[in-house]
Short mmCIF file of C-alpha atoms in Angstrom, two decimals:
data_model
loop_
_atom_site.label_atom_id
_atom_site.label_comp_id
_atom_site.label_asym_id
_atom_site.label_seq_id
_atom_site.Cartn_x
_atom_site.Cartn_y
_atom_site.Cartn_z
CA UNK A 833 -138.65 57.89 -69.18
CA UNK A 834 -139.25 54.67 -70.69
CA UNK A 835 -137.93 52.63 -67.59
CA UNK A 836 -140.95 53.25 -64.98
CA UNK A 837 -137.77 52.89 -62.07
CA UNK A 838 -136.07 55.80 -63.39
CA UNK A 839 -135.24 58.57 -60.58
CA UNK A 840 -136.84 61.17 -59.54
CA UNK A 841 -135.41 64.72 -59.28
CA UNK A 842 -132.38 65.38 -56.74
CA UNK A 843 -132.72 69.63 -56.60
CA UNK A 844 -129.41 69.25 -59.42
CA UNK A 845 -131.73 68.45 -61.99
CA UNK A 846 -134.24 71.09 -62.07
CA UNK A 847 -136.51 71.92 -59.17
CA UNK A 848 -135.32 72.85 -55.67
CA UNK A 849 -136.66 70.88 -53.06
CA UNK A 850 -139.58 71.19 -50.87
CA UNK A 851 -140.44 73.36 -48.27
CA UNK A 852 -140.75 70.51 -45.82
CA UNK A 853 -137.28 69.39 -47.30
CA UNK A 854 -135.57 72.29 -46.90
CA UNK A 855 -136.47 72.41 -43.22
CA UNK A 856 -135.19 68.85 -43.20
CA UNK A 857 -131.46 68.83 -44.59
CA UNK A 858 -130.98 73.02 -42.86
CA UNK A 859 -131.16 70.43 -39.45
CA UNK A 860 -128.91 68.25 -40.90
CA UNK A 861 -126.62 70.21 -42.49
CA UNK A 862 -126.25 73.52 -40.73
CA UNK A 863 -123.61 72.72 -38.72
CA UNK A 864 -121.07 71.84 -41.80
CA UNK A 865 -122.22 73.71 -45.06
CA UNK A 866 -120.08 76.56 -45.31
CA UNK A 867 -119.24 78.62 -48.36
CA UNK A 868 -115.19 78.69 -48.83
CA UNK A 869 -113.99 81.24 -50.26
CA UNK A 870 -110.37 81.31 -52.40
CA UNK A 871 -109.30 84.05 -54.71
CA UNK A 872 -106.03 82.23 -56.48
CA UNK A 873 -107.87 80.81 -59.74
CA UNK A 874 -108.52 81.40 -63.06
CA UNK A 875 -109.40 79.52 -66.68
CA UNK A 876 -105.88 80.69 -68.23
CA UNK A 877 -104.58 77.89 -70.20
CA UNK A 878 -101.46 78.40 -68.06
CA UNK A 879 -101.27 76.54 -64.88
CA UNK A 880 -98.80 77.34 -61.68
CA UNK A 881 -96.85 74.14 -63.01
CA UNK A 882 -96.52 70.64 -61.89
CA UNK A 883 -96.19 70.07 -58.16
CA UNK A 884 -95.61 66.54 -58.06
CA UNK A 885 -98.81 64.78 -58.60
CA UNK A 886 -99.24 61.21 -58.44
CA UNK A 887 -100.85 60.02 -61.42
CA UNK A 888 -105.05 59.60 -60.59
CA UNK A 889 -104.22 61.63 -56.63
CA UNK A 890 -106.25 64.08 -56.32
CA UNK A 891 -105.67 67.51 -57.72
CA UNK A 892 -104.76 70.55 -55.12
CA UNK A 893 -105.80 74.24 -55.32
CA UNK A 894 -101.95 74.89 -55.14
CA UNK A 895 -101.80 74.38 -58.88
CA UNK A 896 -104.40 76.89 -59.74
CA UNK A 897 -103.66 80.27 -61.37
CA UNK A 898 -105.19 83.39 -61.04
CA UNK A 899 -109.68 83.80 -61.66
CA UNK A 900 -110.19 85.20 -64.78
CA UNK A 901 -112.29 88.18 -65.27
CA UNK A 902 -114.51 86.93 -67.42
CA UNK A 903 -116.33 84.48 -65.60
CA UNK A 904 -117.38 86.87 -62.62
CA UNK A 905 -119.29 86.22 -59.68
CA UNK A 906 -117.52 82.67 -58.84
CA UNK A 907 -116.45 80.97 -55.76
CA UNK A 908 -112.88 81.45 -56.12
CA UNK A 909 -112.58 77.73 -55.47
CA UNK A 910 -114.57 77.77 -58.97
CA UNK A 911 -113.47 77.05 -62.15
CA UNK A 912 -109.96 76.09 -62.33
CA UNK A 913 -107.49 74.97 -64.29
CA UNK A 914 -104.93 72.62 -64.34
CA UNK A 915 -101.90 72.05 -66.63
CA UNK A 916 -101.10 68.22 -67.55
CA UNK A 917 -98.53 66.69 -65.73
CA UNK A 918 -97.32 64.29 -68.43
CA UNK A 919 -97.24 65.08 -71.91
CA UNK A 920 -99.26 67.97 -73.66
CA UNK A 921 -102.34 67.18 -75.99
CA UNK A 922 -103.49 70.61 -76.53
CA UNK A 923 -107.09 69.44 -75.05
CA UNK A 924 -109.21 70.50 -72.22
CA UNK A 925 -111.49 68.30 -70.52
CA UNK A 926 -114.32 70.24 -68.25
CA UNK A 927 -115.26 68.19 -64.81
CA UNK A 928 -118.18 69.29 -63.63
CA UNK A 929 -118.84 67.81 -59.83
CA UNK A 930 -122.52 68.41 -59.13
CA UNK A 931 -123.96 69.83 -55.85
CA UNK A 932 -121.84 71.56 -53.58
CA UNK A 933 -121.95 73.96 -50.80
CA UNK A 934 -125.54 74.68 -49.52
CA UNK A 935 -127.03 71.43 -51.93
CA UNK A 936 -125.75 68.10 -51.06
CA UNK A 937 -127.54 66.34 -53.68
CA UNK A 938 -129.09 62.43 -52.93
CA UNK A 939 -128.61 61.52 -49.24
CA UNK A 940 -127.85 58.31 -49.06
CA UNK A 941 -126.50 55.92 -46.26
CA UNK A 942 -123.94 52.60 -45.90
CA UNK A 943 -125.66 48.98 -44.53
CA UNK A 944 -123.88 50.36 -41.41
CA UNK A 945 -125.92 53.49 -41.31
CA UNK A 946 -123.09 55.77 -42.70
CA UNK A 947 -124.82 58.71 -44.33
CA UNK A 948 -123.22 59.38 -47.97
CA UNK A 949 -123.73 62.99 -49.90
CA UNK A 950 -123.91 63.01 -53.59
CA UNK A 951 -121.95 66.15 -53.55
CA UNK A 952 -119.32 64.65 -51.70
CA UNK A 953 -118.68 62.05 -53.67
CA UNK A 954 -118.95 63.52 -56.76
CA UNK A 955 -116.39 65.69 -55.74
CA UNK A 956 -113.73 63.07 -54.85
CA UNK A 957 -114.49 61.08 -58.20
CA UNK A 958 -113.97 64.57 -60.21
CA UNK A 959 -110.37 64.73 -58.22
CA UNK A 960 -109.42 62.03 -59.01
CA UNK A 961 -110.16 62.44 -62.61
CA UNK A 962 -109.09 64.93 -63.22
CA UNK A 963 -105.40 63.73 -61.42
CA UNK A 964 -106.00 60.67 -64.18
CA UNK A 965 -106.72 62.94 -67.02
CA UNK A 966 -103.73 65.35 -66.22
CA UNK A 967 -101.32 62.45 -66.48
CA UNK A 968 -102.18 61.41 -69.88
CA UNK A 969 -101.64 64.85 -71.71
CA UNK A 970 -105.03 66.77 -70.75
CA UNK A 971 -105.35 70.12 -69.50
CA UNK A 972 -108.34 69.81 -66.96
CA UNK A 973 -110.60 71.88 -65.44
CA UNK A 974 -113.00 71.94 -62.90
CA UNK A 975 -116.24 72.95 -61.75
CA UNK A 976 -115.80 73.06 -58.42
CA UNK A 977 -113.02 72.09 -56.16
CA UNK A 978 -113.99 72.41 -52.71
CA UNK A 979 -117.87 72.16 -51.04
CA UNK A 980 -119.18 75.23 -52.66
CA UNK A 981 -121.33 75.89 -55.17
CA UNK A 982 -119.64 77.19 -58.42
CA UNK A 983 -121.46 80.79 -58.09
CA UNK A 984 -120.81 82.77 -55.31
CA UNK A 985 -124.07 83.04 -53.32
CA UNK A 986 -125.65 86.08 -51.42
CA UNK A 987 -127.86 85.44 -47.98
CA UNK A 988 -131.13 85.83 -50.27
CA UNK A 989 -129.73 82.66 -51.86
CA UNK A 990 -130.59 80.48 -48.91
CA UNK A 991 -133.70 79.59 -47.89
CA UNK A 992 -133.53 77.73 -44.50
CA UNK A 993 -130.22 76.23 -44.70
CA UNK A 994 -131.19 74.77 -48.32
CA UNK A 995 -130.28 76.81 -51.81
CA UNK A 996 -132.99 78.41 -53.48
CA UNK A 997 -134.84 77.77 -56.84
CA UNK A 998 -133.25 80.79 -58.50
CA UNK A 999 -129.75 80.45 -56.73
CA UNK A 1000 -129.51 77.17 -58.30
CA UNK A 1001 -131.06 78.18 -61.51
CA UNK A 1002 -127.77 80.87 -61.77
CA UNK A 1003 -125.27 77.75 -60.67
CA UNK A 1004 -125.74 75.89 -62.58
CA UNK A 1005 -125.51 78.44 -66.41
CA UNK A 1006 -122.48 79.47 -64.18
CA UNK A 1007 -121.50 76.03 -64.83
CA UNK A 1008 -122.44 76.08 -68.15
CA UNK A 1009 -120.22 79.35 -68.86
CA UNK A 1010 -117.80 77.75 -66.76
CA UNK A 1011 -117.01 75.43 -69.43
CA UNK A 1012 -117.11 78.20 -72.16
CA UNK A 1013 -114.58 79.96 -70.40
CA UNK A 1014 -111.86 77.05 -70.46
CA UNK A 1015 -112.37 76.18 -74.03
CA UNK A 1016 -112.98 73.25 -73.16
CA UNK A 1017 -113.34 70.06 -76.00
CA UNK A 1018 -115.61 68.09 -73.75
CA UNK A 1019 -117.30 68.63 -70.68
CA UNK A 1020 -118.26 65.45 -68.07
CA UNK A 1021 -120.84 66.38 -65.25
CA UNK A 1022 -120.45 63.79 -62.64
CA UNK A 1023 -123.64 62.68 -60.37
CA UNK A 1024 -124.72 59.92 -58.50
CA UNK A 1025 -128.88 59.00 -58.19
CA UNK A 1026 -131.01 58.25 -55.88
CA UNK A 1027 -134.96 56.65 -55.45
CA UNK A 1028 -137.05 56.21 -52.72
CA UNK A 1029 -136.72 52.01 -53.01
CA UNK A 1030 -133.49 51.03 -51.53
CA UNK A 1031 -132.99 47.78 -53.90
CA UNK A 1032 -132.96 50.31 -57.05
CA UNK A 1033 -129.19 50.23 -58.43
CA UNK A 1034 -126.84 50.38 -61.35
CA UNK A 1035 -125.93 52.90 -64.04
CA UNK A 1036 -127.34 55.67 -66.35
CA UNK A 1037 -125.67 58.34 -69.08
CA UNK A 1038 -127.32 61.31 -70.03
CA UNK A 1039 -127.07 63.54 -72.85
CA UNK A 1040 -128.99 66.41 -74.94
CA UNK A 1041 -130.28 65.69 -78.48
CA UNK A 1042 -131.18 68.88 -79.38
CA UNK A 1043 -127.46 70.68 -80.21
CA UNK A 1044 -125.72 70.85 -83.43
CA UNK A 1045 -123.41 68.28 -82.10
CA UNK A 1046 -126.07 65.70 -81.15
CA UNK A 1047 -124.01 62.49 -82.43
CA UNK A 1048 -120.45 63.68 -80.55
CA UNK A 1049 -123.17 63.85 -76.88
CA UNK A 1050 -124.58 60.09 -77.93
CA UNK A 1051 -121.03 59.09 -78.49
CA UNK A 1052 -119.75 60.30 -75.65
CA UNK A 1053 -122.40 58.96 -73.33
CA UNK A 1054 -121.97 55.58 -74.61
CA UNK A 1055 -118.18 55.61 -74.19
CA UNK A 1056 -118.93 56.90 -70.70
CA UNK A 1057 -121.78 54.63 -69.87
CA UNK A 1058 -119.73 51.14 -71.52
CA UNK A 1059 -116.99 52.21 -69.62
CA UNK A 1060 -118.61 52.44 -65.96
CA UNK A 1061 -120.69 49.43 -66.07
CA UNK A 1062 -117.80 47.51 -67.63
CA UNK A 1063 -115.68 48.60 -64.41
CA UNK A 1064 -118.55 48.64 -62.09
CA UNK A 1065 -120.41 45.55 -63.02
CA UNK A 1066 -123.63 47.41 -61.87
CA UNK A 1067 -126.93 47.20 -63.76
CA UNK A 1068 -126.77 48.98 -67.09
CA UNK A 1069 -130.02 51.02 -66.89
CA UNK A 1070 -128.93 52.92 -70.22
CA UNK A 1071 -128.33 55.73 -72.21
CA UNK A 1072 -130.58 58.78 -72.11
CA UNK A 1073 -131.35 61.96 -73.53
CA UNK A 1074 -131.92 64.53 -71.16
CA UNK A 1075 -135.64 65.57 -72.49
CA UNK A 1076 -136.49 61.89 -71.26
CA UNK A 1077 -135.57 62.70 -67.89
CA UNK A 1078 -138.41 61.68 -65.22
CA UNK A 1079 -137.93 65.03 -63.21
CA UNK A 1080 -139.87 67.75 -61.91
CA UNK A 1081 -138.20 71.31 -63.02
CA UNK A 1082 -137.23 74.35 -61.05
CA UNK A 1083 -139.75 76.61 -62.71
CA UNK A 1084 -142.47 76.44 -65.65
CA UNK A 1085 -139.62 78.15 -67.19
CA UNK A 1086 -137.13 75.37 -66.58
CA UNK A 1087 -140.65 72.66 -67.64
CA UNK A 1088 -140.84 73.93 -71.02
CA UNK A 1089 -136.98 74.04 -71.62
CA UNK A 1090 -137.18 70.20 -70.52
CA UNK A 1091 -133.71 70.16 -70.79
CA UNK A 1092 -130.63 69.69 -68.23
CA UNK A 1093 -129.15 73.52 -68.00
CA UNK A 1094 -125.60 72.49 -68.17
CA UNK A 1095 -125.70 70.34 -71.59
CA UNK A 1096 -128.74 72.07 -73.47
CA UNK A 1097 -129.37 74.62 -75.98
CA UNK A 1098 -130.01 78.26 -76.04
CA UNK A 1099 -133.21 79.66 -74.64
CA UNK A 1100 -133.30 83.27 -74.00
CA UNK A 1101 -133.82 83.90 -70.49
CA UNK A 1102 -133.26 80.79 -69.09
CA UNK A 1103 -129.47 79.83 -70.72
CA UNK A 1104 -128.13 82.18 -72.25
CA UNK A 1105 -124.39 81.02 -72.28
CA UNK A 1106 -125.10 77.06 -73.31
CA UNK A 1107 -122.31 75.04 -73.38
CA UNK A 1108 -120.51 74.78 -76.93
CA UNK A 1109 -119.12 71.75 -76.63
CA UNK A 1110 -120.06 67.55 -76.55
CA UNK A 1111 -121.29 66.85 -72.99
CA UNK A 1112 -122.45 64.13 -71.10
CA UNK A 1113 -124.31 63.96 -67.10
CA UNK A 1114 -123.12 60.07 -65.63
CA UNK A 1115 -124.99 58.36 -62.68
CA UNK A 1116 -122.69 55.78 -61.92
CA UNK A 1117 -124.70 54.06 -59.09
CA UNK A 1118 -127.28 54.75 -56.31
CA UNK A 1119 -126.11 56.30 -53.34
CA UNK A 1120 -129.80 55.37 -52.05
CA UNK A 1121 -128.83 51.57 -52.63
CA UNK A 1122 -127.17 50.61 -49.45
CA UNK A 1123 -124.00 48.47 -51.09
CA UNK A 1124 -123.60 51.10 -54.07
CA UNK A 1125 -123.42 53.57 -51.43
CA UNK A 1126 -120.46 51.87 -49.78
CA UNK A 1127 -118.75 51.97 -53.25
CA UNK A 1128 -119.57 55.29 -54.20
CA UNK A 1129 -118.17 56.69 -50.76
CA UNK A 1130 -114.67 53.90 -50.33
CA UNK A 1131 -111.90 55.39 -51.99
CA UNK A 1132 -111.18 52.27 -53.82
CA UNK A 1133 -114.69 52.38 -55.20
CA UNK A 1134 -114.41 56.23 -56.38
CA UNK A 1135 -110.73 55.11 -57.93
CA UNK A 1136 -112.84 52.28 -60.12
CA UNK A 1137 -115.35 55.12 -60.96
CA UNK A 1138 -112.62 57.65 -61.69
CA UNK A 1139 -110.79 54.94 -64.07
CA UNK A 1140 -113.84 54.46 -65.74
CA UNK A 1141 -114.85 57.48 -66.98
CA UNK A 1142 -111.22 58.24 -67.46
CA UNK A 1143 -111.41 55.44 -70.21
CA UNK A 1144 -114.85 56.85 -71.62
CA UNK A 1145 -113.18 59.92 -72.40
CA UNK A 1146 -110.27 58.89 -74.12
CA UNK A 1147 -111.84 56.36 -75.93
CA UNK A 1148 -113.93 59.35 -76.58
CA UNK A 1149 -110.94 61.94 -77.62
CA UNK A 1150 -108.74 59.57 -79.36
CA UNK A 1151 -111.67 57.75 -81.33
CA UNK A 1152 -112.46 58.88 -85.10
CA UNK A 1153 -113.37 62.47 -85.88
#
C-alpha cells in the first residue's frame, strides 16, 4: 500500500500464521478456544419473532430459526438471521465478525496489561449492530454469533491449537456463501488491525475494485470509513481497495487472487461462491495501540463503533440509487 505504516497480515487476511506462532497462541489459548456447537439456525427470512430487544443490545441466539440446508457444513451458531424489531424495510444487512473460534485475530493489550482479541471484539461490535440495525427496519444477519469459526471444523483443521491454512481458506468462502444464502443487500465484515509499533493508530476501509458493482463497494467504504472516524476521532488512514492490501496470502493460490476472499470476484478453485452483493472490510482502530485497545474492548467504546457503522450503512441504504 501506498502508506509504508499500513499493517501487516493478521491470519484473517490471507496467510495463516507461522509455525513458531502457532506454537505461541496454542499456549495461550488452549485453555479457552472451544468450538460451540448449536443446531437452532437458519437464513429463512423468517425469524422466531421479537423477544424484547433493546434497541443497539445485543442480539441472542433465542431469536434464531432453524439452519438452512443449503449452506451445509456450518457451526450451528453460524449464519443467522434475525427479523427487525421495529418497522420492516424489506432489506438484509450481512455482519460478518472476523476471527472466531480457533483464530483470535490481532492480540493486543490495555496500558494496564489487559490482553484484547480481535475476534472478541469484533464480535461484540457485530452484536451490537446488528441490535442497532434491527431497530430501524433491517433484517440482519450474521456471520458468526458465538467464538466459533463460521465452518464447522474437523481435528485435521487444527494445527497446534492454531487453524490451519486450508481450514481458514474454507471459512472464510463459507463466509462468503454465507452472505449469498441470506440475500443479503450489503454485507459489512468487521475487523480491528494490528502492527508491530505500538504508537500506530486510527482507521482504514477496505473494499474490492474488481466486481461489477465496484462504485456501490467505494461508496460504501466511504460512508463506513466517514462515519467511524467522525465518531471515533481516530486518525483517518483511508480508503482502500483490497488488491492494495500490504499482506502476505495463505497460498500462491490466494497471492495471485490478491484479493480479500469474502468481498472478491470469482476464481475457480479458490472462490467459487463470491459474494453478490456491495461489501466493505472496516478497521476501526488498533487493538495493538495501547489506548485504542481500551476503546475497542470498553463497552462504551464498541457502542461508539457500533453507532458508527450503523450510520455508514444507512447513509449507505437510504442514499441515491
Amino acid at each position: 500500500m501506498a502508506n509504508s505504516r499500513n499493517v501487516p497480515l493478521r491470519t484473517r487476511r490471507r496467510r495463516a500464521p507461522s509455525a513458531l506462532l502457532r506454537t505461541a497462541l496454542s499456549l495461550a489459548l488452549v485453555a479457552t478456544l472451544a468450538l460451540v456447537i448449536n443446531r437452532a439456525i437458519d437464513l429463512s427470512g423468517q425469524a422466531a419473532g421479537n423477544r424484547g430487544h433493546i434497541a443497539g443490545a445485543p442480539v441472542k441466539a433465542a431469536d434464531a430459526v432453524p439452519q438452512q440446508p443449503s449452506v451445509p457444513g456450518l457451526e450451528g451458531s453460524a449464519c443467522v438471521s434475525y427479523a427487525p424489531t421495529h418497522g420492516h424495510l424489506d432489506r438484509t444487512v450481512y455482519i460478518d465478525a472476523g476471527h472466531g473460534g480457533l483464530d483470535p485475530g490481532v492480540v493486543g493489550t490495555t496500558a494496564s496489561g489487559r490482553t484484547v482479541l480481535e475476534k472478541d471484539a469484533a464480535l461484540t461490535v457485530a452484536l451490537r449492530l446488528a441490535g442497532l440495525l434491527r431497530s430501524d427496519g433491517y433484517r440482519v444477519v450474521m456471520a458468526r454469533t458465538q467464538d466459533t469459526t463460521v465452518l464447522k471444523l474437523s481435528a485435521a483443521d487444527s494445527n497446534y491449537g492454531a487453524i490451519t491454512s486450508s481450514a481458514e481458506h474454507r471459512d472464510l468462502a463459507a463466509r462468503a456463501a454465507c452472505s449469498n444464502a441470506a440475500g443479503a443487500n450489503v454485507l459489512v465484515s468487521i475487523h480491528f488491525d494490528g502492527y508491530s509499533d505500538p504508537s500506530v493508530g486510527g482507521t482504514e476501509t477496505f473494499y474490492d475494485a474488481a466486481r461489477t458493482f465496484a462504485a456501490a463497494n467505494r461508496l460504501l467504504a466511504t460512508d463506513l470509513q466517514a462515519a467511524l472516524v467522525a465518531r471515533l476521532g481516530a486518525a483517518d488512514r483511508g480508503v482502500w481497495t483490497d488488491d492494495q492490501l500490504a499482506a502476505p496470502t495463505l497460498t500462491g493460490s490466494g497471492q495471485s487472487y490478491n484479493h480479500l476472499i469474502e468481498l472478491g470476484p470469482l476464481s475457480q478453485g479458490w472462490v467459487d461462491n463470491p459474494s453478490q452483493m456491495p461489501g466493505a472490510l472496516v478497521e476501526p482502530l488498533f487493538v495493538t495501540n495501547p489506548a485504542e485497545a481500551l476503546i475497542a474492548s470498553d463497552p462504551a467504546g464498541q457502542q461508539k463503533i457500533a453507532e458508527a457503522l450503523e450510520s455508514g450503512v444507512l447513509k449507505f441504504m437510504t442514499g441515491p440509487a
